[in-house]
Short mmCIF file of C-alpha atoms in Angstrom, two decimals:
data_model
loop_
_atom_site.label_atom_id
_atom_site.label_comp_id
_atom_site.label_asym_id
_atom_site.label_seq_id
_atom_site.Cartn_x
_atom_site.Cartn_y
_atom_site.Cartn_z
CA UNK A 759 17.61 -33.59 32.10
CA UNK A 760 14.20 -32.50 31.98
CA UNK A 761 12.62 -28.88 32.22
CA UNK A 762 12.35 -28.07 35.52
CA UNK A 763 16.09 -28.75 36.32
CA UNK A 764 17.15 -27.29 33.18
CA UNK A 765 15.46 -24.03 34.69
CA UNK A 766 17.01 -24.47 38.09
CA UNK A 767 20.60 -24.46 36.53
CA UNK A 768 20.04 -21.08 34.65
CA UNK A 769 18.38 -19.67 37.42
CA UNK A 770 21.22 -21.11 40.39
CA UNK A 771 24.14 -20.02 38.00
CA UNK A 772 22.63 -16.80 37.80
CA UNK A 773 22.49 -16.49 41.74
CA UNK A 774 25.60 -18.19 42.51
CA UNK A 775 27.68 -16.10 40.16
CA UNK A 776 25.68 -12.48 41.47
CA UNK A 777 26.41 -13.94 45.64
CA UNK A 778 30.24 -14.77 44.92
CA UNK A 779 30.39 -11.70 43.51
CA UNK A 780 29.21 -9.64 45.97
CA UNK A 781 30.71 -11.42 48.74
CA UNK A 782 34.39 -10.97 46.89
CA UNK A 783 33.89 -7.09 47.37
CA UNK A 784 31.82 -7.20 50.76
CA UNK A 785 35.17 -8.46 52.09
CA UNK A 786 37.09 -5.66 51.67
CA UNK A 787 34.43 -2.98 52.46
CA UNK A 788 32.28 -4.39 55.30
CA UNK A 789 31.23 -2.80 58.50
CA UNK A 790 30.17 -3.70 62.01
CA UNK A 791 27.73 -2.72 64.46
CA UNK A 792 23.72 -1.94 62.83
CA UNK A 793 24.45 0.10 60.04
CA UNK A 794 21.52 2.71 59.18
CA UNK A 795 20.76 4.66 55.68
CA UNK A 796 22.26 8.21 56.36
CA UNK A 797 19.71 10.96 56.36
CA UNK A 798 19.80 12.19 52.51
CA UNK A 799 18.89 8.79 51.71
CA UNK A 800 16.00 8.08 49.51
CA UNK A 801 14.08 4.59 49.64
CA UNK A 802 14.27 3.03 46.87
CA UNK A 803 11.64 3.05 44.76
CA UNK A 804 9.13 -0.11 44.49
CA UNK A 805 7.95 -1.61 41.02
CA UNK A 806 4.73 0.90 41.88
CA UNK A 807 5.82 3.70 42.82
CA UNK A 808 8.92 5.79 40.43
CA UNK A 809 11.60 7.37 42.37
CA UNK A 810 14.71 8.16 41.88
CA UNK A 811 17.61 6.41 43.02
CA UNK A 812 20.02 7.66 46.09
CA UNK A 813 22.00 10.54 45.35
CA UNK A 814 25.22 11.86 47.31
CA UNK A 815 26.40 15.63 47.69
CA UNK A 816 29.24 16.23 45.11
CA UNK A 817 29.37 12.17 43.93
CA UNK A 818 31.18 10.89 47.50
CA UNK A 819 28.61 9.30 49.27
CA UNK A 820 30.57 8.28 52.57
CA UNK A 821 32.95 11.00 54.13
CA UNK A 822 35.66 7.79 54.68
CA UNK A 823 35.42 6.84 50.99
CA UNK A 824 37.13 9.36 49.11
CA UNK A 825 37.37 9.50 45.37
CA UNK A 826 40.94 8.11 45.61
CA UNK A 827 39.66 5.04 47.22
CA UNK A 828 39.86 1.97 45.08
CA UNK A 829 36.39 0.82 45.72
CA UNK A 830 35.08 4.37 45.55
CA UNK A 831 32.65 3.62 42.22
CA UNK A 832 31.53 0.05 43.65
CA UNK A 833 30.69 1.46 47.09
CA UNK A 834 29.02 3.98 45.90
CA UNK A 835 26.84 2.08 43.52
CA UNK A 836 25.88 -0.56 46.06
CA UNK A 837 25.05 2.17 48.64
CA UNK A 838 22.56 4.12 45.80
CA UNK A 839 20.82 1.06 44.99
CA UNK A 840 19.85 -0.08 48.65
CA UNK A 841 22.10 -2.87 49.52
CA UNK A 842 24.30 -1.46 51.45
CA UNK A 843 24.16 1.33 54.43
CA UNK A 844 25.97 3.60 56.26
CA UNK A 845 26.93 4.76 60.30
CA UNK A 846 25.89 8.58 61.09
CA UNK A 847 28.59 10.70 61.73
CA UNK A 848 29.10 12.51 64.86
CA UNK A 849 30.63 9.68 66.66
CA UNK A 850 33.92 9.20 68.18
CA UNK A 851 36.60 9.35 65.46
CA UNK A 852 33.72 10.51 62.83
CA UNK A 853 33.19 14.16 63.05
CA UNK A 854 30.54 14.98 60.50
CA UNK A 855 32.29 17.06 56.99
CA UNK A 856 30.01 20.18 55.75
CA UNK A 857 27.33 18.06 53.85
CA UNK A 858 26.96 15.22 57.19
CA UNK A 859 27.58 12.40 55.12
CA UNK A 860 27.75 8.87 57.11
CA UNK A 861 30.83 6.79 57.38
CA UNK A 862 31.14 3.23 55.89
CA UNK A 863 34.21 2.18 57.98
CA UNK A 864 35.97 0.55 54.68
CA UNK A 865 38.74 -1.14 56.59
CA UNK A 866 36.03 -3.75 59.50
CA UNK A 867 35.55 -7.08 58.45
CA UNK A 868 32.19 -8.59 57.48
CA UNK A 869 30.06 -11.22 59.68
CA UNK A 870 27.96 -13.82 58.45
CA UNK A 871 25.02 -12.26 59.55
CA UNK A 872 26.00 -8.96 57.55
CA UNK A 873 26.85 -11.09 54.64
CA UNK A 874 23.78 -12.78 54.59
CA UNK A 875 21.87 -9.20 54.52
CA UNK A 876 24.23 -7.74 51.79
CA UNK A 877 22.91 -11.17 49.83
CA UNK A 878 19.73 -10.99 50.35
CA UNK A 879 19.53 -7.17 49.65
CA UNK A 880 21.03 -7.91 46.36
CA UNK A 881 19.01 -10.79 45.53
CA UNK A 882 16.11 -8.47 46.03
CA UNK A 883 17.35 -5.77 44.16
CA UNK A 884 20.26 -6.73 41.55
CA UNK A 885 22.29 -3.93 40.36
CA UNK A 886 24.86 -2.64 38.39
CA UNK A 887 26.98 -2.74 41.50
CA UNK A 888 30.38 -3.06 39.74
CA UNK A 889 29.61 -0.50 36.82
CA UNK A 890 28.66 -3.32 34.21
CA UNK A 891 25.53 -4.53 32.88
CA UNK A 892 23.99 -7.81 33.95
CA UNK A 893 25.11 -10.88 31.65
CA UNK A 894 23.70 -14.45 32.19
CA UNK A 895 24.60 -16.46 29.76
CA UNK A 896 23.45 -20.69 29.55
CA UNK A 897 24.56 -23.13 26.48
CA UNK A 898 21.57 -24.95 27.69
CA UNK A 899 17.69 -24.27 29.17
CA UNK A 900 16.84 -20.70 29.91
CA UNK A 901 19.12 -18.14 30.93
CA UNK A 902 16.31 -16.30 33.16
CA UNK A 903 13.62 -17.52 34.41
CA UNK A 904 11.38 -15.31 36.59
CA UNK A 905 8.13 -16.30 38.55
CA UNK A 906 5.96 -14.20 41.35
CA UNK A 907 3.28 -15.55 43.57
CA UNK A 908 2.72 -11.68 45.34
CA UNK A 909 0.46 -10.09 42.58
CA UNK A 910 3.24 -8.14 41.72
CA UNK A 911 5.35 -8.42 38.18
CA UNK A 912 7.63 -10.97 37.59
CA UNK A 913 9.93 -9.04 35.86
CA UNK A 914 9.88 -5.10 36.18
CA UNK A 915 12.21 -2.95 33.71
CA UNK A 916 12.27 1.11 34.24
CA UNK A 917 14.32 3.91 32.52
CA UNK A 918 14.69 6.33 35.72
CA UNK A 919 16.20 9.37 33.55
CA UNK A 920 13.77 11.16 30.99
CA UNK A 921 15.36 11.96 27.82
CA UNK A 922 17.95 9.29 27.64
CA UNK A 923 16.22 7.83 24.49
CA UNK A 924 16.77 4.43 26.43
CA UNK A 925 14.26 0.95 26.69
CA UNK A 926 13.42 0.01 29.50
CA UNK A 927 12.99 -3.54 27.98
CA UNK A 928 15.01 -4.87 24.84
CA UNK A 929 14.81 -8.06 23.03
CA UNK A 930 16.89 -9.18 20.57
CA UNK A 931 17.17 -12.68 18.00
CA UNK A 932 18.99 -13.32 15.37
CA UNK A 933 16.83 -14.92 12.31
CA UNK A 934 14.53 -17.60 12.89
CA UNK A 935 14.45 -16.69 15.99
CA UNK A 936 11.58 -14.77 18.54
CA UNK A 937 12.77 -11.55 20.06
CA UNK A 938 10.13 -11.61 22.64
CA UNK A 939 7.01 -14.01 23.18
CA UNK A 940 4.19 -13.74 25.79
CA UNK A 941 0.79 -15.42 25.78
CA UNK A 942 -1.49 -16.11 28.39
CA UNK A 943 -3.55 -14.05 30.78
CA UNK A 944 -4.78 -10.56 29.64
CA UNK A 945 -2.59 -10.51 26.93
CA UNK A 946 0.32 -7.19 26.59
CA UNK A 947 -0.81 -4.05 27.29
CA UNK A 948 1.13 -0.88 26.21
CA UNK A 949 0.98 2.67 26.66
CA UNK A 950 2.43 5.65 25.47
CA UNK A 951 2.43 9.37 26.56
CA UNK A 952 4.79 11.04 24.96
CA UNK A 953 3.09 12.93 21.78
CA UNK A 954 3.52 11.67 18.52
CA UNK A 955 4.88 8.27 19.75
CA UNK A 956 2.57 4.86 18.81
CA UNK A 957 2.14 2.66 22.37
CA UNK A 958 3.42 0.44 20.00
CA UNK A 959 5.78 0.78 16.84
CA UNK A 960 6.21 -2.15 14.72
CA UNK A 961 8.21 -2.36 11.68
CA UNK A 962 9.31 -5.24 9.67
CA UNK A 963 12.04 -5.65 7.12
CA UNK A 964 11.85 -9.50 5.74
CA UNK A 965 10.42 -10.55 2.64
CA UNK A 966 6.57 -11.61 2.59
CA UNK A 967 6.15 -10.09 6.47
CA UNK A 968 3.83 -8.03 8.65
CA UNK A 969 4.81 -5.48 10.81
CA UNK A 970 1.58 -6.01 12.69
CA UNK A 971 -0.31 -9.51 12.63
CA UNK A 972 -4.01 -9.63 14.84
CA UNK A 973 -5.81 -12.95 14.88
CA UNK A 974 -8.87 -14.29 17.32
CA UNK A 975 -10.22 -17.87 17.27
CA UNK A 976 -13.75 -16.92 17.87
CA UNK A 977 -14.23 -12.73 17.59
CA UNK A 978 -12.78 -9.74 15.91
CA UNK A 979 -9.09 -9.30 15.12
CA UNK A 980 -8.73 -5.78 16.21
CA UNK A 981 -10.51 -2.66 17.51
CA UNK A 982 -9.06 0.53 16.71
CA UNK A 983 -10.88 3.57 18.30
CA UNK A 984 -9.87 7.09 18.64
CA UNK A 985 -11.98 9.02 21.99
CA UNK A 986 -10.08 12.51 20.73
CA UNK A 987 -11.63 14.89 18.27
CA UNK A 988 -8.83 12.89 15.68
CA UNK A 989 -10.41 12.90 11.86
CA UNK A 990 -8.98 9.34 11.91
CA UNK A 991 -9.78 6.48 13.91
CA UNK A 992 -7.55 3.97 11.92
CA UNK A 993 -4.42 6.25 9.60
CA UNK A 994 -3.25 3.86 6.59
CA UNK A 995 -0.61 5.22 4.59
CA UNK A 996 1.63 3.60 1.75
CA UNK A 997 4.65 4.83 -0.38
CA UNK A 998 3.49 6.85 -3.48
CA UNK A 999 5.22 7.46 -7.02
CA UNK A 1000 6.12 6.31 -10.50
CA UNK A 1001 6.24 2.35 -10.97
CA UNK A 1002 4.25 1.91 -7.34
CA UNK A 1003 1.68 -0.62 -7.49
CA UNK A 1004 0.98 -0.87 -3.59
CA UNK A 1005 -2.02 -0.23 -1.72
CA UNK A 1006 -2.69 1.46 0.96
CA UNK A 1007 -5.18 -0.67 2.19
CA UNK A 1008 -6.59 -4.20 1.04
CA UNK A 1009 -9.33 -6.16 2.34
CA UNK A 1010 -9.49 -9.90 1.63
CA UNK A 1011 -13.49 -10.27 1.97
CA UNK A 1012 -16.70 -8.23 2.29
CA UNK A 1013 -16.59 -4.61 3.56
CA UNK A 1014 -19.00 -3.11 5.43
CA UNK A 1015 -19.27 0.45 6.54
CA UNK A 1016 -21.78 3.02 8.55
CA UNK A 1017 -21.35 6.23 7.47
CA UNK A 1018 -19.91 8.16 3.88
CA UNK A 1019 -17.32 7.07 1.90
CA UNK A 1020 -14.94 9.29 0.36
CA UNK A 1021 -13.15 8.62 -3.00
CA UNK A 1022 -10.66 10.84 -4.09
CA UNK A 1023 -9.78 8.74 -7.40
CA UNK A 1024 -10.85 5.93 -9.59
CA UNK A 1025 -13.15 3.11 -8.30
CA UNK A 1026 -12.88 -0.40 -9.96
CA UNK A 1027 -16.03 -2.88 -9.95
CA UNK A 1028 -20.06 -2.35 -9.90
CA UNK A 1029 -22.21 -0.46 -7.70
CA UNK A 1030 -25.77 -2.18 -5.87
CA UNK A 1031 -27.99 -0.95 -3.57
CA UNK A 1032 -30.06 -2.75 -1.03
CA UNK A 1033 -33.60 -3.97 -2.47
CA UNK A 1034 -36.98 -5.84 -1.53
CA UNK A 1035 -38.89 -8.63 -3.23
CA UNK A 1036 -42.49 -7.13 -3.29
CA UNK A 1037 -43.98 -10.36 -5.27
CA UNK A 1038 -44.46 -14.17 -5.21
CA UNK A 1039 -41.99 -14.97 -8.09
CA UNK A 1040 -38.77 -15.87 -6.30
CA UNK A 1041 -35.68 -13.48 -7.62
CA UNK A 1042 -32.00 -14.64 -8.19
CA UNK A 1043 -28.58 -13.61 -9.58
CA UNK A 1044 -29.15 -11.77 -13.10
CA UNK A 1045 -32.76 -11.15 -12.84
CA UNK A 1046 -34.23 -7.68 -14.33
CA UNK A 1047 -36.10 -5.92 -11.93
CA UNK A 1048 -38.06 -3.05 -11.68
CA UNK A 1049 -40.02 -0.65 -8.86
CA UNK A 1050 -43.10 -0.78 -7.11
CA UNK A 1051 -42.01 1.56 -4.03
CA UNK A 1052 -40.00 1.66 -1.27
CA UNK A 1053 -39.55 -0.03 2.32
CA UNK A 1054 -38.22 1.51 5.77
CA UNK A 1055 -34.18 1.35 5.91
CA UNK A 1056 -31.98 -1.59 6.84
CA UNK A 1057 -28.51 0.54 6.43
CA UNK A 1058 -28.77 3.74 7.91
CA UNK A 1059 -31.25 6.47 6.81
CA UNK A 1060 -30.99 4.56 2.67
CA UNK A 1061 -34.90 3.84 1.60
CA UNK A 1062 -34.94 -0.09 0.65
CA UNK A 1063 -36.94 0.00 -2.91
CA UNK A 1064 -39.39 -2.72 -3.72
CA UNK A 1065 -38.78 -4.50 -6.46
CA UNK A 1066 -40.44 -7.49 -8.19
CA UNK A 1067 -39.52 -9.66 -11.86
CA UNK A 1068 -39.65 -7.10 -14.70
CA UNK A 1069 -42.50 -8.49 -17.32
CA UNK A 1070 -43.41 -5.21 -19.18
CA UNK A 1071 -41.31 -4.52 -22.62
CA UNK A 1072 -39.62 -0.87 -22.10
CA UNK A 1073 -40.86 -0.07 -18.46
CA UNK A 1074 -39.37 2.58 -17.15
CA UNK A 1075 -39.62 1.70 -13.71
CA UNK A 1076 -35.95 -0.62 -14.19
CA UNK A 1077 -34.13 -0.77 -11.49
CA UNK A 1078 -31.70 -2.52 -12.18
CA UNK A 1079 -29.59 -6.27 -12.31
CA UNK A 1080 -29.69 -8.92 -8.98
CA UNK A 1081 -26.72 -9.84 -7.57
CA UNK A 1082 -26.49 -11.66 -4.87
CA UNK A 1083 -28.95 -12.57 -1.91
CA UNK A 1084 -28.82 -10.74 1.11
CA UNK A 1085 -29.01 -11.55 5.06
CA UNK A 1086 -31.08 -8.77 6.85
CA UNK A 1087 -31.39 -9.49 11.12
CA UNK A 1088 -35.09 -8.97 11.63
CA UNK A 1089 -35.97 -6.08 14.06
CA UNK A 1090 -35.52 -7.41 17.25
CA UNK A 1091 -32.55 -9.23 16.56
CA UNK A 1092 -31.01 -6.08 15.27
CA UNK A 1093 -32.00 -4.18 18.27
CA UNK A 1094 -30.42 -6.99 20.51
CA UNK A 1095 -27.71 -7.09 19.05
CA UNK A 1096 -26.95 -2.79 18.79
CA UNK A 1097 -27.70 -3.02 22.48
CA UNK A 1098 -24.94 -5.83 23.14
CA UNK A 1099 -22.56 -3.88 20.79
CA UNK A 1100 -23.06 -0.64 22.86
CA UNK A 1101 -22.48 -2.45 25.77
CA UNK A 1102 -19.09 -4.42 24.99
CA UNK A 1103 -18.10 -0.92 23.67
CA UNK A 1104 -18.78 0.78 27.62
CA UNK A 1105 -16.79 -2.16 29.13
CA UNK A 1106 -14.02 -1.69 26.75
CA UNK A 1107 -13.64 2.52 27.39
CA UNK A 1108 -14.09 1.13 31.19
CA UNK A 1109 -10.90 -0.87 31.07
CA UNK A 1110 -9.09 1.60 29.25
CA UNK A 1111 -9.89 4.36 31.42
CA UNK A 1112 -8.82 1.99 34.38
CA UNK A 1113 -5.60 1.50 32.80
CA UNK A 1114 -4.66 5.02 31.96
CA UNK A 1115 -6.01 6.28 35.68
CA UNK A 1116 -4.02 3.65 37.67
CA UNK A 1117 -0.51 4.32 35.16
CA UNK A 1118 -0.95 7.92 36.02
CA UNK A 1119 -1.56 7.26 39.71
CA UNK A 1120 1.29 4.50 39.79
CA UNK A 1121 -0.99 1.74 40.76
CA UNK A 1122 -2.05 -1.27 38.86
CA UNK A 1123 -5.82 -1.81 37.25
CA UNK A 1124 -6.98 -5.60 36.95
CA UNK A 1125 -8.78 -5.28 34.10
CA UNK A 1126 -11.04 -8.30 35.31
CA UNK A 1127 -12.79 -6.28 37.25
CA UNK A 1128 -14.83 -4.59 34.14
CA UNK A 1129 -17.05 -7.75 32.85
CA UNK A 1130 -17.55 -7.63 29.35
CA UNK A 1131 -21.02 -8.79 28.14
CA UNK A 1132 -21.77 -12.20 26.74
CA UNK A 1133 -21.75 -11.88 22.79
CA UNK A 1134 -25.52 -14.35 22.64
CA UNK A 1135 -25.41 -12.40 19.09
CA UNK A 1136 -22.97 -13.28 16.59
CA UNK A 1137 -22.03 -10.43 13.98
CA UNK A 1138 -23.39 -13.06 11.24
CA UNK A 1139 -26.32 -13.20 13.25
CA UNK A 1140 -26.81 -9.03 13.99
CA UNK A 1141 -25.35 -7.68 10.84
CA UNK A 1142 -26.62 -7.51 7.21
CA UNK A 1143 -24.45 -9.51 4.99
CA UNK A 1144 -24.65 -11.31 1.25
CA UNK A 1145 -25.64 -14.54 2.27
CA UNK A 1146 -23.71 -16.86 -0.33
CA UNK A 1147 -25.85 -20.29 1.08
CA UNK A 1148 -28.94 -19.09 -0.91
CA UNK A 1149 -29.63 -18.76 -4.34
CA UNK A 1150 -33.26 -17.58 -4.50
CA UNK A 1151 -35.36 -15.10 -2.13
CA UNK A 1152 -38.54 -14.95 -2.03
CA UNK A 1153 -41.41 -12.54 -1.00
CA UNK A 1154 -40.29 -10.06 1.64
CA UNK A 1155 -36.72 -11.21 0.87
CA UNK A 1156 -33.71 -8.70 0.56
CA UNK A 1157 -31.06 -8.63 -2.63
CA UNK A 1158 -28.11 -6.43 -3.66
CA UNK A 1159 -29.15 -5.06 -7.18
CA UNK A 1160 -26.43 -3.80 -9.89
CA UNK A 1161 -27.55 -0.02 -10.77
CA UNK A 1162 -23.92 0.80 -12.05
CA UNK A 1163 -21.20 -1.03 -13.84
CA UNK A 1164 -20.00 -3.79 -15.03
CA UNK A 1165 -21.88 -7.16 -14.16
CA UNK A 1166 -20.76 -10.60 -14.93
CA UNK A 1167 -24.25 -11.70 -16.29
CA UNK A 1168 -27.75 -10.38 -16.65
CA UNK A 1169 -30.63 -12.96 -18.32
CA UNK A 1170 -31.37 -11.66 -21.84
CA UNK A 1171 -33.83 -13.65 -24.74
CA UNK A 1172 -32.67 -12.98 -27.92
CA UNK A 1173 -36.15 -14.65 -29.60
CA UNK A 1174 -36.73 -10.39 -29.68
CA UNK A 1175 -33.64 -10.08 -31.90
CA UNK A 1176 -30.31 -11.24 -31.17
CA UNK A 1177 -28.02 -9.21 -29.27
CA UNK A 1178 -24.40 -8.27 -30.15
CA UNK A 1179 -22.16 -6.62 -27.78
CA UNK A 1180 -22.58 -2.63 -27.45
CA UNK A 1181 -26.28 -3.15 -28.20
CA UNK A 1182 -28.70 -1.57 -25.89
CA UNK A 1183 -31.08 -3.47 -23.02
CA UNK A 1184 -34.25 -2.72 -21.83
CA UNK A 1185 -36.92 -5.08 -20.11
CA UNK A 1186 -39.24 -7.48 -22.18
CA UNK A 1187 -42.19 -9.58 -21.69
CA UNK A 1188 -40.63 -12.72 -20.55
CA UNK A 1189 -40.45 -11.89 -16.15
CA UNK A 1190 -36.67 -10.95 -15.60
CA UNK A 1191 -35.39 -11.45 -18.85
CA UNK A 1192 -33.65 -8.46 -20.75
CA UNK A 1193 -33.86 -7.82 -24.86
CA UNK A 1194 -32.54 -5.67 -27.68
CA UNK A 1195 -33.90 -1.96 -27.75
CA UNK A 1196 -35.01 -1.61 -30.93
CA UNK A 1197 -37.45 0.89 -30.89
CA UNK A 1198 -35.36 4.21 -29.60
CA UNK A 1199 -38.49 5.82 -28.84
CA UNK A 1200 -39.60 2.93 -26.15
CA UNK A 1201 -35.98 3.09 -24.44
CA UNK A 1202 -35.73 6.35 -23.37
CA UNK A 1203 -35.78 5.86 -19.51
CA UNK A 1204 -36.21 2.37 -19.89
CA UNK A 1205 -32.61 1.24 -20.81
CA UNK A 1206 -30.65 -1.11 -18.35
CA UNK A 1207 -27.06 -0.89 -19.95
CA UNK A 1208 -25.29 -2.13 -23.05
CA UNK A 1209 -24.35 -5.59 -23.83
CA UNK A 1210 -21.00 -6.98 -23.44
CA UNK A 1211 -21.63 -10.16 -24.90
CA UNK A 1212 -23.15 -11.94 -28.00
CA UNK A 1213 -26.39 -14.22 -28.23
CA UNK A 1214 -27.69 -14.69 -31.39
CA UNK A 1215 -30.91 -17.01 -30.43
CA UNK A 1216 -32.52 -18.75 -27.64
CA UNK A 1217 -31.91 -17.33 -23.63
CA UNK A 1218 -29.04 -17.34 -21.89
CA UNK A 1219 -26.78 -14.37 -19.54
CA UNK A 1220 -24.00 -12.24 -21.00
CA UNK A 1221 -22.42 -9.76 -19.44
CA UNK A 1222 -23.43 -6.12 -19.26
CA UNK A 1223 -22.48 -2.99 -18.27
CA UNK A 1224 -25.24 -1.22 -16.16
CA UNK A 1225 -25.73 2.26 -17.30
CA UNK A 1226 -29.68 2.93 -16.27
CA UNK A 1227 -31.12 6.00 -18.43
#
């Protein structure tokens, strides 16, 4: 059997078993004539507009259907939900009782015309008309399957009393199995306005799994943006104490931030700051460097300093260790690119203020409406960023140098003396290379760090830990 029939069985069993059903109660509590809503009647509400459903004065909604009646409950629950109506009383044989209810004339028989409405009315709007839930149940296909070709939603789930702690949608699976699973379209979109309640709360409890996994094929896998006075855009806590070893956050990659950073503990690994090649001699990982000014910013309001090769034994104008090469957009690119940032960020507040005014209104926003700009600038194209293609840079070029901490490798010559680990480094004569400080006299101010490594003769790199002074 293929798909489509598959889906037509769950669907038709689903409809058969609601129509049989109704029509085995319609038969004992049908009516004739053109039955009307009585006047305390509320429409029911539409998947746009939240109402509450039908109430009755004192629980008996018909003055002919009295508490005592067998159907009472059913009657009752058909006539709050909109399938079923009621005659006005004041007729003959149907004085009207203190509160005016209507009459539902239990005892008439149904037509097929009637039928067909008390069908159709239920179709529309299926309810808990004999005081259980829904169950549709299929060994084979899909139980449910629900499609809409008005612009409306094809399924549409609502808890109508506040502060039942209910859902209005649950999904459940047992392992290895989904519990819900959408795609397509705009995506899920989800709200929440009650204080101190996430629009969405994940957890997970299996081994090796995320509460919360984001992924894009071609852009950014998540914003997170706070447009309160909130100190925190994005909160990340973790569980604290003796034998933890968790952290509270961990990035896989680069990191790269605008604005302070705040460390209230240990930091692990080097420091570097941003710095420009100011002479012909291309510069490369572990290359000495000193100062010969400075250079408008390319990170904020941080003065890039010009560097070049040290070749001057004990200068005091060390700067520091190269690291690694670094991507800087040129000015217009950057500009560009700022502008189309701005710009996706304005479409973005658009849509959510959309959303939020048309859920408070009752309405619903297409979201299509608010065209997002055309990223023409990548982020590896508009943002600085090591650049781990190139080796060397050359005049004008930008590199991250080492000015604290420990470095994997720094160029030293030991044809000035051979170096032992713990010795001090300062420049030499030979452009980028480091030596032994042996005169103490020289060094002050022109020390790069202390070795960490051994090299009796010759050149080489060892490592060092970058302690300028």
């Amino acid at each position: 059997m293929d798909k489509k029939n598959i889906r037509l069985s769950a669907r038709q069993a689903g409809w058969f078993g609601l129509a049989l059903a109704l029509c085995a109660v319609l038969l004992f509590i049908g009516g004739t004539g053109t039955p009307v809503q009585a006047g305390t009647a509320t429409p029911k509400a539409s998947a746009s507009v939240l109402l509450p459903n039908v109430t009755c004065p004192a629980g008996q909604c018909f003055t002919d259907v009295p508490p005592g009646n067998g159907f009472y409950a059913n009657i009752n629950a058909l006539y709050m939900d909109g399938i079923i109506g009621g005659y006005p009383c004041g007729g003959t044989g149907e004085p009207c009782d203190a509160d005016n209810r209507p009459y539902y004339r239990p005892a008439n028989l149904v037509s097929r015309q009637q039928m067909s409405k008390f069908v159709d009315l239920g179709r529309r709007n299926i309810a808990d008309a004999i005081g259980n839930s829904l169950y549709i149940s299929t060994t084979a296909g899909i139980a449910g399957d629900f499609e809409t070709r008005s612009g409306g939603e094809a399924v549409y789930a609502e808890c109508l009393q506040a502060g039942n702690n209910c859902y209005a949608l649950e999904g459940y699976a047992p392992t290895g199995d989904y519990a819900g699973y959408m795609y397509g379209g705009k995506g899920v979109y989800a709200e929440s306005d009650d204080s101190g309640y996430p629009a969405v709360d994940a957890s997970a409890y299996g081994a090796n799994s995320y509460a919360v996994r984001a992924e894009s094929a071609s852009y950014r896998g998540g914003y997170v943006k706070s447009d309160s006075n909130a100190f925190y855009s994005l909160y990340v806590d973790t569980q604290d104490g003796p034998g933890q070893v968790t952290s509270g956050l961990e990035v896989n990659g680069s990191t790269r931030m605008e604005g302070n950073l705040y460390v209230a503990g240990s930091k692990a690994g080097y420091v570097v700051d941003i710095m420009q090649n100011s002479d012909t001699p291309p510069l490369e990982a572990g290359d000495v460097v000193t100062i010969v000014g400075n250079s408008s910013p390319v990170l904020g309001e941080i003065p890039v300093v010009n560097v070049k090769k040290a070749d001057t034994a004990y200068d005091t104008a060390i700067a520091g260790v190269v690291d690694q090469v670094m991507y800087v957009p040129d000015a217009a690119t950057k500009a560009a690119y700022e502008k189309q940032e701005a710009e996706a960020k304005a479409a973005m507040q658009q849509r959510a203020d959309g959303m939020a005014s048309a859920a408070a209104a009752g309405t619903k926003f297409d979201p299509s409406t608010i065209t997002m700009p055309d990223a023409a600038i990548t982020d590896e194209q508009g943002v600085m960023h090591a650049d781990t293609t190139v080796t060397q840079v050359g005049t004008g070029g930008y590199v991250s140098v080492v000015t604290l901490g420990s470095y994997k490798a720094v160029k030293v010559d030991a044809s000035f003396g051979a170096i032992h680990a713990g010795d001090l480094l300062t420049t030499s004569s030979h452009a980028g290379y480091a030596m032994k400080a042996t005169d103490k006299s020289q060094a002050f101010g022109a020390v790069i760090g202390k070795a960490l490594g051994d090299l009796d003769s010759g050149t080489g790199t060892i490592p060092v830990l970058v302690t300028l002074k």
